[in-house]
PDB file of C-alpha atoms in Angstrom:
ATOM      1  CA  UNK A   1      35.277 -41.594  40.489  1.00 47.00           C
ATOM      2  CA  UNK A   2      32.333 -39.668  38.099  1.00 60.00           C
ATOM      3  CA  UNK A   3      30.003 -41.566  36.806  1.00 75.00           C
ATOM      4  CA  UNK A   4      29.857 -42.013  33.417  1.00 80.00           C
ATOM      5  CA  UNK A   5      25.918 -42.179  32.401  1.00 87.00           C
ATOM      6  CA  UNK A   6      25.130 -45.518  30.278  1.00 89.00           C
ATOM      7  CA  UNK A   7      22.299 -43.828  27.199  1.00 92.00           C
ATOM      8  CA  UNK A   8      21.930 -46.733  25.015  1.00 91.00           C
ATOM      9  CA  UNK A   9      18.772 -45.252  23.338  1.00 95.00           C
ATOM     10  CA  UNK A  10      17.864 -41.533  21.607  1.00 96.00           C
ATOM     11  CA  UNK A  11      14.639 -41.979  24.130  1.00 96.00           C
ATOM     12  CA  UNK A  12      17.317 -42.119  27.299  1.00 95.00           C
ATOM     13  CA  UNK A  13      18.705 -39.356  25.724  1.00 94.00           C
ATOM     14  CA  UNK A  14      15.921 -36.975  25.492  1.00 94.00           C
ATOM     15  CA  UNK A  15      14.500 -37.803  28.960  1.00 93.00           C
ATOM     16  CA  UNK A  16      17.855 -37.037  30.718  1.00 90.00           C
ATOM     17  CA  UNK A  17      17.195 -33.677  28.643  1.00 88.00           C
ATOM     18  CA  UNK A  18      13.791 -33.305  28.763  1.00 90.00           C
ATOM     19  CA  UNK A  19      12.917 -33.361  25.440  1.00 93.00           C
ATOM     20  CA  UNK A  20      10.108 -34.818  23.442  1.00 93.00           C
ATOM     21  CA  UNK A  21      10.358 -38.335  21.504  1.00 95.00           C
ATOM     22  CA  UNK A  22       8.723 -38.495  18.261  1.00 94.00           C
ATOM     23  CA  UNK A  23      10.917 -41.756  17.280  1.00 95.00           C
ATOM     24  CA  UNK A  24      12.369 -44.109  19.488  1.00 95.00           C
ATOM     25  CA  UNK A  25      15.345 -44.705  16.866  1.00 96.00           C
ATOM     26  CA  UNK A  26      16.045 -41.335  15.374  1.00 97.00           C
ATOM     27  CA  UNK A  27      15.294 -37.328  17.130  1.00 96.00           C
ATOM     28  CA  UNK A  28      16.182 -33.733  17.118  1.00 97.00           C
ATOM     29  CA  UNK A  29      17.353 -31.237  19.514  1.00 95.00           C
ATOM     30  CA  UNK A  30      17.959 -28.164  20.401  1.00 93.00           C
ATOM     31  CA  UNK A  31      19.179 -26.312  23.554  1.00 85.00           C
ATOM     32  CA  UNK A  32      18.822 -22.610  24.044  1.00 79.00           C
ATOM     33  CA  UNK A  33      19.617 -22.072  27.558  1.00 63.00           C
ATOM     34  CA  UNK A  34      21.568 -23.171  30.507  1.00 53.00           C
ATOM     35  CA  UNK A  35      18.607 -25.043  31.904  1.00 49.00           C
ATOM     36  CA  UNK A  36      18.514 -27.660  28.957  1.00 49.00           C
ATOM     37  CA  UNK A  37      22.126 -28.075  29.084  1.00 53.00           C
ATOM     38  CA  UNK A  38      23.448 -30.093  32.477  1.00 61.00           C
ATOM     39  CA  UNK A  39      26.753 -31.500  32.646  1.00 69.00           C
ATOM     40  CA  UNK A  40      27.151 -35.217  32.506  1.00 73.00           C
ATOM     41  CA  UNK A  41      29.434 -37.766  30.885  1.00 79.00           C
ATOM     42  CA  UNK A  42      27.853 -40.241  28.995  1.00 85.00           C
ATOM     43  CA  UNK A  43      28.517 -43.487  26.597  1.00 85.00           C
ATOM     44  CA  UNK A  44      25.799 -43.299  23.687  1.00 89.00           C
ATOM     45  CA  UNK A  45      24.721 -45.888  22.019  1.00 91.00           C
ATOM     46  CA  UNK A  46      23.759 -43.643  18.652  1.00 94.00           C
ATOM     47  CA  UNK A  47      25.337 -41.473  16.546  1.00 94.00           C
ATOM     48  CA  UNK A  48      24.773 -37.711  16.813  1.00 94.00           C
ATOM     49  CA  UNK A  49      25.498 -34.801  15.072  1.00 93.00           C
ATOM     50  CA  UNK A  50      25.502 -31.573  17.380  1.00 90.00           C
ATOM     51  CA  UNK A  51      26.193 -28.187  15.348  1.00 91.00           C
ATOM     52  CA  UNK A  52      27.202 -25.672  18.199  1.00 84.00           C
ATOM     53  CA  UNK A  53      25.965 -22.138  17.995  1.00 78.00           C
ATOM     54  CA  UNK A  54      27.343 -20.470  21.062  1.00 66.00           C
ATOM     55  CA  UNK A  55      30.549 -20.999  23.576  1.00 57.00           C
ATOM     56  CA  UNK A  56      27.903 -21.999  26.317  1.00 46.00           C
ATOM     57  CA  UNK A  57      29.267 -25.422  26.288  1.00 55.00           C
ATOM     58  CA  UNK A  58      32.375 -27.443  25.936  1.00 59.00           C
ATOM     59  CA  UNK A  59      32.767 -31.099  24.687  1.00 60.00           C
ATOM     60  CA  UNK A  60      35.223 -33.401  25.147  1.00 58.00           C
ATOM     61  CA  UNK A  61      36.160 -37.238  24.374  1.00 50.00           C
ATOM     62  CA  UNK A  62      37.824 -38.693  28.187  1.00 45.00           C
ATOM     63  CA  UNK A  63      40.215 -36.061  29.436  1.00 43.00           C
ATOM     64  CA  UNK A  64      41.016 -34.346  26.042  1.00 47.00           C
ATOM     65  CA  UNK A  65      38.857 -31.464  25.193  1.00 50.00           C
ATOM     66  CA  UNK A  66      37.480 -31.442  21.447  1.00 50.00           C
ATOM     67  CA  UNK A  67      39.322 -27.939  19.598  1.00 45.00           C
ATOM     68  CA  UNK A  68      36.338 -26.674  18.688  1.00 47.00           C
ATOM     69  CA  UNK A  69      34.389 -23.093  19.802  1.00 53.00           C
ATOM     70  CA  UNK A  70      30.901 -22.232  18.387  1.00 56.00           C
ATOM     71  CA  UNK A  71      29.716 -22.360  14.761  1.00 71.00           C
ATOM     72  CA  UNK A  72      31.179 -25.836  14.861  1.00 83.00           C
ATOM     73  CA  UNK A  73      29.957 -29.412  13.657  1.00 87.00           C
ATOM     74  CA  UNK A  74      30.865 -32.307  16.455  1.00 85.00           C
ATOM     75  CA  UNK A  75      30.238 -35.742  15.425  1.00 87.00           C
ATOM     76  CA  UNK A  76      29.868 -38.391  17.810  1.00 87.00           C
ATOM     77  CA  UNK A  77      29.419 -42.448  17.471  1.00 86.00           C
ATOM     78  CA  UNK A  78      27.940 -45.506  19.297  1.00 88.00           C
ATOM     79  CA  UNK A  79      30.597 -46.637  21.782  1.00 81.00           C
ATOM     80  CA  UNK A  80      32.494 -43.275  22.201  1.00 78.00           C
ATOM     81  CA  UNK A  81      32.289 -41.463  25.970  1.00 74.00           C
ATOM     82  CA  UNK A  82      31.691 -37.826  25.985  1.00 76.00           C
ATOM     83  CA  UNK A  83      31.655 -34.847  28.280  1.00 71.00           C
ATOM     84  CA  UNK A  84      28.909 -32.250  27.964  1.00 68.00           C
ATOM     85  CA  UNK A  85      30.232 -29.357  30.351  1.00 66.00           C
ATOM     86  CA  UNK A  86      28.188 -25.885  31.184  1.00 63.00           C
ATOM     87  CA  UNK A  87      30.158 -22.574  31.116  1.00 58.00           C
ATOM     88  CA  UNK A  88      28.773 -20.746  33.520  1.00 61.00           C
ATOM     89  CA  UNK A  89      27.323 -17.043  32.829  1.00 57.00           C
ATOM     90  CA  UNK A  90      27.015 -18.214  28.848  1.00 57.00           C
ATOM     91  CA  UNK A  91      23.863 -19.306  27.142  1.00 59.00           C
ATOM     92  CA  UNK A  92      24.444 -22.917  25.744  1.00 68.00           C
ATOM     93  CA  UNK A  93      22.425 -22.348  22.334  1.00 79.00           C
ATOM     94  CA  UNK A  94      23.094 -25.402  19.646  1.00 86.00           C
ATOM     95  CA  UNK A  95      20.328 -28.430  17.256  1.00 93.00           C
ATOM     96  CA  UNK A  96      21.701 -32.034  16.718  1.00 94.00           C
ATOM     97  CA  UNK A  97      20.594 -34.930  15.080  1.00 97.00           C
ATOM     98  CA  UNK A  98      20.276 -38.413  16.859  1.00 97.00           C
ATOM     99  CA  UNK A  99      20.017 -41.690  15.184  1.00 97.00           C
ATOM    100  CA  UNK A 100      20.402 -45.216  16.269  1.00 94.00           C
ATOM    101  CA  UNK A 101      22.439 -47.748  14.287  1.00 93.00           C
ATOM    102  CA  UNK A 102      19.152 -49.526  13.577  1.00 92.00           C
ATOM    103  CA  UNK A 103      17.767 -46.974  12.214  1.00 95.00           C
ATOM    104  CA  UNK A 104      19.535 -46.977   9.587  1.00 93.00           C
ATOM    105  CA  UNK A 105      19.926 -50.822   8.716  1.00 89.00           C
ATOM    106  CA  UNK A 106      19.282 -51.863   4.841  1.00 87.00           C
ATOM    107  CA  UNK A 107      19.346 -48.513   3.868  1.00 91.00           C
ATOM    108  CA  UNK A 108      22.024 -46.780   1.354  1.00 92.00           C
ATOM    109  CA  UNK A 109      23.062 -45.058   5.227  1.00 94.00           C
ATOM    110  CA  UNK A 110      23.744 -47.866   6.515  1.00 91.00           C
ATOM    111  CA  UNK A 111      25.923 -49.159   3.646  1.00 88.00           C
ATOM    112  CA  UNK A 112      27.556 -45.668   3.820  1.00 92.00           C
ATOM    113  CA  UNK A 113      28.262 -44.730   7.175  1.00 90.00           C
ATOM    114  CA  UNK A 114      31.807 -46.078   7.715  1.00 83.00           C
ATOM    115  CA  UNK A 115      32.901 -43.911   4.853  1.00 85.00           C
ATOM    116  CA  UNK A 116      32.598 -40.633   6.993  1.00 88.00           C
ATOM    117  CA  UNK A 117      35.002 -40.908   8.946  1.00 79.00           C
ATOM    118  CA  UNK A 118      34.758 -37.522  11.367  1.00 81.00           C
ATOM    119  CA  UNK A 119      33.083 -40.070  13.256  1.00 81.00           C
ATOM    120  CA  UNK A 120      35.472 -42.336  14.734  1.00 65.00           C
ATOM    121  CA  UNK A 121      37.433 -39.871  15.742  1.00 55.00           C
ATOM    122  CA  UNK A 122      38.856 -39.863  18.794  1.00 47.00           C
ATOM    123  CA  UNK A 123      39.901 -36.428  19.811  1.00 45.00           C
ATOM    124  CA  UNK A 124      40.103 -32.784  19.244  1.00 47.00           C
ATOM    125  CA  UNK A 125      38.805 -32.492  15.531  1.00 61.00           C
ATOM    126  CA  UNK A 126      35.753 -30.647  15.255  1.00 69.00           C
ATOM    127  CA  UNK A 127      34.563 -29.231  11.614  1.00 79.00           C
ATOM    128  CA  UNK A 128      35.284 -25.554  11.737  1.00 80.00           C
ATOM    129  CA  UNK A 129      31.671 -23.794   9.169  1.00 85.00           C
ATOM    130  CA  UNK A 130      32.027 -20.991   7.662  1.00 85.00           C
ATOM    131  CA  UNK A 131      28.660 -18.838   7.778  1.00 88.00           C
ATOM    132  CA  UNK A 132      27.220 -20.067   4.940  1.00 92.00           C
ATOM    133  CA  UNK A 133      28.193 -23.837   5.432  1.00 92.00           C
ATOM    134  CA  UNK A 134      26.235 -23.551   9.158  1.00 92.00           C
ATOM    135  CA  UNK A 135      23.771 -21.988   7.172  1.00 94.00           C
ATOM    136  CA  UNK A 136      23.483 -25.170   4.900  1.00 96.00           C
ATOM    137  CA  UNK A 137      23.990 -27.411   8.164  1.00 95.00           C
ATOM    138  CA  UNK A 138      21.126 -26.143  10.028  1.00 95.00           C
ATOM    139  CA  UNK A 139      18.917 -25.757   7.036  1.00 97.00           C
ATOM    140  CA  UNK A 140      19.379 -29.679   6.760  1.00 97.00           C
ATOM    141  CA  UNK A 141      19.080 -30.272  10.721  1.00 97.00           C
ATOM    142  CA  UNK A 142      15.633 -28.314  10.206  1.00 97.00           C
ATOM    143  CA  UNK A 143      14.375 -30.466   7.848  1.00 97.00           C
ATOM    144  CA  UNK A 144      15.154 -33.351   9.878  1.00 97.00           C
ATOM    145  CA  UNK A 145      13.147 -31.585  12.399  1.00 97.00           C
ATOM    146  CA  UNK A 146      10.476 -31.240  10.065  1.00 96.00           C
ATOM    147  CA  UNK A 147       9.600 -34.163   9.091  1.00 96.00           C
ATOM    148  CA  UNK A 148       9.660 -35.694  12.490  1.00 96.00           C
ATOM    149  CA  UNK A 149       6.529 -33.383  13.448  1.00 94.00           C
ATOM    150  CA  UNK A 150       5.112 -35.812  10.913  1.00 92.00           C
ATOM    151  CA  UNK A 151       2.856 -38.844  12.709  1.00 92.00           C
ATOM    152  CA  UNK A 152       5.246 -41.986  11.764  1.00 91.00           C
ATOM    153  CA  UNK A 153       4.329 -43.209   8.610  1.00 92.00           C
ATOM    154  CA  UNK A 154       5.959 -45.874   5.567  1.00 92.00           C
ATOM    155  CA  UNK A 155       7.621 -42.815   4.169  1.00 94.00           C
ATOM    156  CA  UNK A 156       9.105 -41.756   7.271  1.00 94.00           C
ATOM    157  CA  UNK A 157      12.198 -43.749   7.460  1.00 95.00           C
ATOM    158  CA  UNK A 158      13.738 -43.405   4.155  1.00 95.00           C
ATOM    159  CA  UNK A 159      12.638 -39.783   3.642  1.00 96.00           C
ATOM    160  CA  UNK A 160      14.366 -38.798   7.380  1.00 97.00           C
ATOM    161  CA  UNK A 161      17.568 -41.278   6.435  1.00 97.00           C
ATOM    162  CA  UNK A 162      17.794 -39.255   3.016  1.00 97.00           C
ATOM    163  CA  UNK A 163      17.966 -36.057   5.185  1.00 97.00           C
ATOM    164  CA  UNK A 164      20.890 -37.536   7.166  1.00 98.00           C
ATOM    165  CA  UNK A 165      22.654 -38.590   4.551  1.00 97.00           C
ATOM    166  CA  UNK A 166      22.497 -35.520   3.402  1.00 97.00           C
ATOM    167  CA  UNK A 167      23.751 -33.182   6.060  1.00 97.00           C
ATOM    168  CA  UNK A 168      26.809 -36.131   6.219  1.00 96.00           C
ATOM    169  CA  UNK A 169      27.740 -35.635   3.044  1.00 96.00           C
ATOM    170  CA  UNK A 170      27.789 -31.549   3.180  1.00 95.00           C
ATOM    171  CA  UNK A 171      29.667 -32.192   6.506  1.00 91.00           C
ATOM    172  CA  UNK A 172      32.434 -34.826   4.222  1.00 90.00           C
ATOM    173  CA  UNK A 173      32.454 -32.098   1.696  1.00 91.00           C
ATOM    174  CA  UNK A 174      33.197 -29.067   4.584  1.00 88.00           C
ATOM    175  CA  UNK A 175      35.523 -31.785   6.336  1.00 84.00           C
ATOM    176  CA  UNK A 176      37.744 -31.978   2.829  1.00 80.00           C
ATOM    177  CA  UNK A 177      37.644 -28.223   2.352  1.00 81.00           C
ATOM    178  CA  UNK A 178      39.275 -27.596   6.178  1.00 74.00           C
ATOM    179  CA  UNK A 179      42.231 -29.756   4.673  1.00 66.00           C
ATOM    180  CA  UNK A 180      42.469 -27.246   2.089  1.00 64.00           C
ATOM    181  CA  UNK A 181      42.049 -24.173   4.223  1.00 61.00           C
ATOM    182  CA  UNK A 182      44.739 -25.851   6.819  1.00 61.00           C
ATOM    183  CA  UNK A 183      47.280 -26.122   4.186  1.00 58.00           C
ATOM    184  CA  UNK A 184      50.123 -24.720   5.612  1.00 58.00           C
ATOM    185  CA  UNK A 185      49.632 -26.323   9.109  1.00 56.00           C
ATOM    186  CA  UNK A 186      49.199 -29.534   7.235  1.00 57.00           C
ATOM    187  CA  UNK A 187      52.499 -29.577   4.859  1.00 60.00           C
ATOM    188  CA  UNK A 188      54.228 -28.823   8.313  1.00 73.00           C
ATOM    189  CA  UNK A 189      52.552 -31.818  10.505  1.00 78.00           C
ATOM    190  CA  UNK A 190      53.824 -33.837   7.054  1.00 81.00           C
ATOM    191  CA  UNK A 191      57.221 -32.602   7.556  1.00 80.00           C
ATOM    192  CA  UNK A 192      57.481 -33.421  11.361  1.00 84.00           C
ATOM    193  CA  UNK A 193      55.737 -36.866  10.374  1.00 89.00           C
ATOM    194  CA  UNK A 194      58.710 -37.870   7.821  1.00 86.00           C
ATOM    195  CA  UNK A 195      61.404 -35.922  10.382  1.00 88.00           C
ATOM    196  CA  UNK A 196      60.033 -38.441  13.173  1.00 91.00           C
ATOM    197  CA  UNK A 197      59.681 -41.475  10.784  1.00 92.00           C
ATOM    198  CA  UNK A 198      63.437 -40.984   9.473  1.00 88.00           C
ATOM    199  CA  UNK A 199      64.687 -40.522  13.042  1.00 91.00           C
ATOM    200  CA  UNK A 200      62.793 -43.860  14.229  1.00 93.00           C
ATOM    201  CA  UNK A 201      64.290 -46.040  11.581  1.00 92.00           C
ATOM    202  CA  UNK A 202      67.801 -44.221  11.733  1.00 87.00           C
ATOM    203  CA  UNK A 203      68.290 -43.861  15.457  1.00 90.00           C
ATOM    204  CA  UNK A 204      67.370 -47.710  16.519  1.00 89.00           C
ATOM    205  CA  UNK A 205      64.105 -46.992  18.017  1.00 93.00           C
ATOM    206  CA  UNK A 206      62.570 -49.660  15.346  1.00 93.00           C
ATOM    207  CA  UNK A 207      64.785 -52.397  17.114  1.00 92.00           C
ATOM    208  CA  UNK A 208      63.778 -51.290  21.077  1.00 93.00           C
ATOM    209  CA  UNK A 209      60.048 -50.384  20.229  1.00 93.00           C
ATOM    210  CA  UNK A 210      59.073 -52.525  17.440  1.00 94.00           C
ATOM    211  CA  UNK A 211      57.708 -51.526  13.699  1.00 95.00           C
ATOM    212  CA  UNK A 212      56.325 -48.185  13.576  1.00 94.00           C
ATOM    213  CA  UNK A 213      52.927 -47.290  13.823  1.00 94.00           C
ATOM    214  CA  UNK A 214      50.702 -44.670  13.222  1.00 92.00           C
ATOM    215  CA  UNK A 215      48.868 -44.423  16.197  1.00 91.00           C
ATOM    216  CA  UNK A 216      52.601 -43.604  17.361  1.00 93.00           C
ATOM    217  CA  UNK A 217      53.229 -41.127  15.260  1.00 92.00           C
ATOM    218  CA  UNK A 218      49.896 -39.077  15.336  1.00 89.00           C
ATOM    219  CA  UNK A 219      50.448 -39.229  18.919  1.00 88.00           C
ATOM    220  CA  UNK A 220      53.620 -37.142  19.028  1.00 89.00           C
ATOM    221  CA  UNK A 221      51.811 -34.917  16.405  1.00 84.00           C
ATOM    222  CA  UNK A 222      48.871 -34.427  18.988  1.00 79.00           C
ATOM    223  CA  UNK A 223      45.897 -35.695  15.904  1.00 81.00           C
ATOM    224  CA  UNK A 224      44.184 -38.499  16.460  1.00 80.00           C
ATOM    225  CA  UNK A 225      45.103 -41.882  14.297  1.00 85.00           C
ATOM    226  CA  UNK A 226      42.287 -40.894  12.008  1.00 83.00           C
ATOM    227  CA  UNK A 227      42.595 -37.571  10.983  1.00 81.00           C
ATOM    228  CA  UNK A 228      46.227 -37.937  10.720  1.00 85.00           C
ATOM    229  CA  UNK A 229      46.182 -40.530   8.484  1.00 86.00           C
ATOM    230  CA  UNK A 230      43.309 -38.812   6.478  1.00 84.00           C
ATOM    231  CA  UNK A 231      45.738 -35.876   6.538  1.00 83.00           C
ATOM    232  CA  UNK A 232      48.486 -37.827   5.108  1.00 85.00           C
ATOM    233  CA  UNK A 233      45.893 -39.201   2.332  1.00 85.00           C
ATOM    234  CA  UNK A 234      44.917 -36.346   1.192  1.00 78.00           C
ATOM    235  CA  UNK A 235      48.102 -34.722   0.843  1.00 74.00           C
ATOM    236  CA  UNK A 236      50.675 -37.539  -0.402  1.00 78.00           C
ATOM    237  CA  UNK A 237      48.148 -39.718  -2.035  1.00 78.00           C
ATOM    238  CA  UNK A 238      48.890 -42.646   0.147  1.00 84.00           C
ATOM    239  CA  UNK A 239      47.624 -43.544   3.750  1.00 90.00           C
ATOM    240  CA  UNK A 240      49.975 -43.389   6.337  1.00 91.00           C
ATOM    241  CA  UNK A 241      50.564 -47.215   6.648  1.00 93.00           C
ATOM    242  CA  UNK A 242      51.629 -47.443   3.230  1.00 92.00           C
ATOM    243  CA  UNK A 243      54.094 -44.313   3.850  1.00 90.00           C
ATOM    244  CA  UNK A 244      55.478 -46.071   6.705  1.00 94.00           C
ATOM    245  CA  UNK A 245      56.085 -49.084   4.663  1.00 93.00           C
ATOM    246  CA  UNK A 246      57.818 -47.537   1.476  1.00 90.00           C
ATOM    247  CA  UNK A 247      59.982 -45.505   4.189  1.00 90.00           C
ATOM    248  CA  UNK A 248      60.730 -48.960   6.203  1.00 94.00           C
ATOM    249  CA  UNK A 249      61.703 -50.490   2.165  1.00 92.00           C
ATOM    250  CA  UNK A 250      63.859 -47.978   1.383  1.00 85.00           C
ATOM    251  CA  UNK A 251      65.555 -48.132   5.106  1.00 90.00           C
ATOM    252  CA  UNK A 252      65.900 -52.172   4.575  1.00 93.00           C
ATOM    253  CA  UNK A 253      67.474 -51.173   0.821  1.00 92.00           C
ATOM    254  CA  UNK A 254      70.279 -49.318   2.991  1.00 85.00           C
ATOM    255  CA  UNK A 255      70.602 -51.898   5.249  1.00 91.00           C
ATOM    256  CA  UNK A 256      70.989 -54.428   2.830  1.00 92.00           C
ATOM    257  CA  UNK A 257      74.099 -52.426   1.058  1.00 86.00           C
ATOM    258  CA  UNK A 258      75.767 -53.379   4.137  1.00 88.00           C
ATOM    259  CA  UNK A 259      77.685 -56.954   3.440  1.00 88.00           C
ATOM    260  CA  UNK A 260      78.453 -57.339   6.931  1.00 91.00           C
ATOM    261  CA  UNK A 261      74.807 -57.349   8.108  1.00 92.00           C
ATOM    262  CA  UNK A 262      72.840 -60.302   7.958  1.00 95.00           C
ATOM    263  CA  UNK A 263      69.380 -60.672   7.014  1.00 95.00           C
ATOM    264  CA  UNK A 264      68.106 -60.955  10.633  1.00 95.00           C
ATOM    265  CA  UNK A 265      70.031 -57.906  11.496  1.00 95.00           C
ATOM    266  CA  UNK A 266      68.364 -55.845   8.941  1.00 95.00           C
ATOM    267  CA  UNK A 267      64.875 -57.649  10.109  1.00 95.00           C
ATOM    268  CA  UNK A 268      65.697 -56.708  13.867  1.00 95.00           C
ATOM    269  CA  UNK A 269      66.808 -53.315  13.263  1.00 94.00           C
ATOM    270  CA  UNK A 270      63.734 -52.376  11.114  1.00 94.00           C
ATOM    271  CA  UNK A 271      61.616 -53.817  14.288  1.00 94.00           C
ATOM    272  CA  UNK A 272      60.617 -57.191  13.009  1.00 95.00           C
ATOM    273  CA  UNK A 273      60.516 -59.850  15.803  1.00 93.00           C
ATOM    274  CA  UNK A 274      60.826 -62.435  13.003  1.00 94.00           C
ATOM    275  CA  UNK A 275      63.087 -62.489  10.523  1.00 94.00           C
ATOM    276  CA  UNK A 276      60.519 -64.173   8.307  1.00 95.00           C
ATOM    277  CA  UNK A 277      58.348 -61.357   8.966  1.00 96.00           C
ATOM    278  CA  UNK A 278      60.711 -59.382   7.205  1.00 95.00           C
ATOM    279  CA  UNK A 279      61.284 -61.384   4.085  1.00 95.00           C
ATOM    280  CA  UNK A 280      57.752 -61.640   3.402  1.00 95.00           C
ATOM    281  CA  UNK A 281      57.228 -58.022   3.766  1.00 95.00           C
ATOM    282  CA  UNK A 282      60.343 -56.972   1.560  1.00 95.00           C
ATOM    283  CA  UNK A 283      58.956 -59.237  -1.054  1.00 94.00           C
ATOM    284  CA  UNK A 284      55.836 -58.047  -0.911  1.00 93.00           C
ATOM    285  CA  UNK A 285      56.854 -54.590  -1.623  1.00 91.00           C
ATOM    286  CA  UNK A 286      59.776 -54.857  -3.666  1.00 91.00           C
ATOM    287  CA  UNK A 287      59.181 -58.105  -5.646  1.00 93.00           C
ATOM    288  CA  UNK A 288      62.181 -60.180  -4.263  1.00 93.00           C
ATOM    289  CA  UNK A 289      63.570 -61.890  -1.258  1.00 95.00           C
ATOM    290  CA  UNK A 290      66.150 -59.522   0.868  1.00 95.00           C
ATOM    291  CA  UNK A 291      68.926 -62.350  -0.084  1.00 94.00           C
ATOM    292  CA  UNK A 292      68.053 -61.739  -4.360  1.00 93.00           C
ATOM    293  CA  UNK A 293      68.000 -58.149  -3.756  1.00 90.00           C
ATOM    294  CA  UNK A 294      71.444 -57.872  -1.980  1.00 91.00           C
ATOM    295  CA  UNK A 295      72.946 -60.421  -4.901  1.00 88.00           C
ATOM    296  CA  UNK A 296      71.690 -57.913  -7.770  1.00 85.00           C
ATOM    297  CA  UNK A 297      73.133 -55.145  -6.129  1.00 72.00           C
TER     298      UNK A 297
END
């Protein structure tokens, strides 16, 4: 079995690399040849942001390789396991950022960070720059670098976290604008979303497999559960859980039309394993019980 390297700390990180530590909680890196870039496998216990210059190296989350080539932004958190991999014959040139989660404790960062969500991410989403954007990317990598060449100081926390929060935020704003540029590819992953949503509550796959999900559907999609569902955001207006549901209401509605099914029918058929389930959902979204719904229709 490979081993999958345990680097809890940015200083782990840097000697398996050979780079210098300024800070034990926060660094910058850069490779520029095949020498500083070894393949390993690794669980980190920080969050990085790697912008890729060159196709010297590939990157990948377990056995699914991240769709990404160079003049792309990869994102990584504390927890996730990642492959660094060599291609041979091609100069592995790329900077990131590394920062530990303590880092960045009782700072506006650290209130912040769940909100960008390119990094929980599971799989093959990398942010695609144009020219100018890895222009913008590195400039705000380099100040990062910067200040680190600075002896450690009471300034030196917030002004480096300011700097991070920075480059996140242009990264957010570049992650949006692929949505836009993706357009047609995403009104047609909506379409085979609703085509595969319809067909699970029509063809009885609720009642074998239970309620639908959207780790299900982003699966048959090939996204992971989070971009798909920040796909769906940003082009119906409502996550993908609440799309589900209004498509599961207006499948009970149907249901419901039918006086020979009963209540737990509907409930079973929609992939409730409690009838009860059901009536609390229905009434949640449609402001009365199943039974008052069927009597004023």
């Amino acid at each position: 079995m490979e081993e999958i390297l345990k680097i809890d700390t940015v200083e782990q990180y840097n000697r398996l690399y050979g780079f210098e530590t300024r800070h034990p909680l926060v660094g910058f890196v850069q490779f520029d040849s095949d020498e500083s870039q070894r393949t390993y496998r690794m669980t980190t216990g920080f969050y990085a942001v790697f912008l890729k210059e060159t196709k010297g190296c590939t990157i990948d989350y377990g056995k699914t390789r991240y769709d990404f080539d160079d003049q792309t932004v990869v994102s990584i958190a504390p927890g996730q396991t990642v492959g660094f991999n060599v291609v041979e014959g091609t100069p592995a040139r790329g900077r990131g950022v590394l920062f530990h989660p303590d880092f960045i404790r009782g700072t506006s960062l650290g209130q912040k960070i769940r909100h960008y969500s390119f990094f929980s991410y599971e799989s093959n989403e990398a942010l695609h720059l144009s020219e100018e954007e890895r222009r913008i990317v590195a400039d705000c990598m380099s100040n990062i670098r910067s200040e680190l060449q600075h002896p450690i100081d009471r300034h030196t926390k917030g002004l480096v976290c300011t700097n991070i929060e920075l480059l996140l935020d242009y990264c957010m704003r570049f992650y949006e604008r692929q949505f836009i540029t993706r357009q047609d590819l995403n009104i047609d992953t909506l379409a085979r979303f609703e085509k595969l949503l319809d067909n699970y509550l029509a063809d009885g796959l609720a009642a074998e497999q239970g309620i639908p999900s959207v780790k299900y559907f982003a699966d048959k999609i090939c996204l992971s559960p989070n971009y798909f569902g920040d796909l769906v955001k940003k082009q119906t207006g409502k996550s993908a859980k609440e799309y589900i549901q209004l498509k599961m209401l207006d499948a009970a509605k149907e249901h419901l039309h039918d006086p020979l099914k009963s209540i737990s029918e509907v409930a079973y058929a929609l992939g409730f394993q409690y009838p009860q389930h059901f009536v609390r959902f229905f009434k949640r979204y449609a402001g009365v019980t199943p039974s008052q719904y069927r009597k004023s229709n």
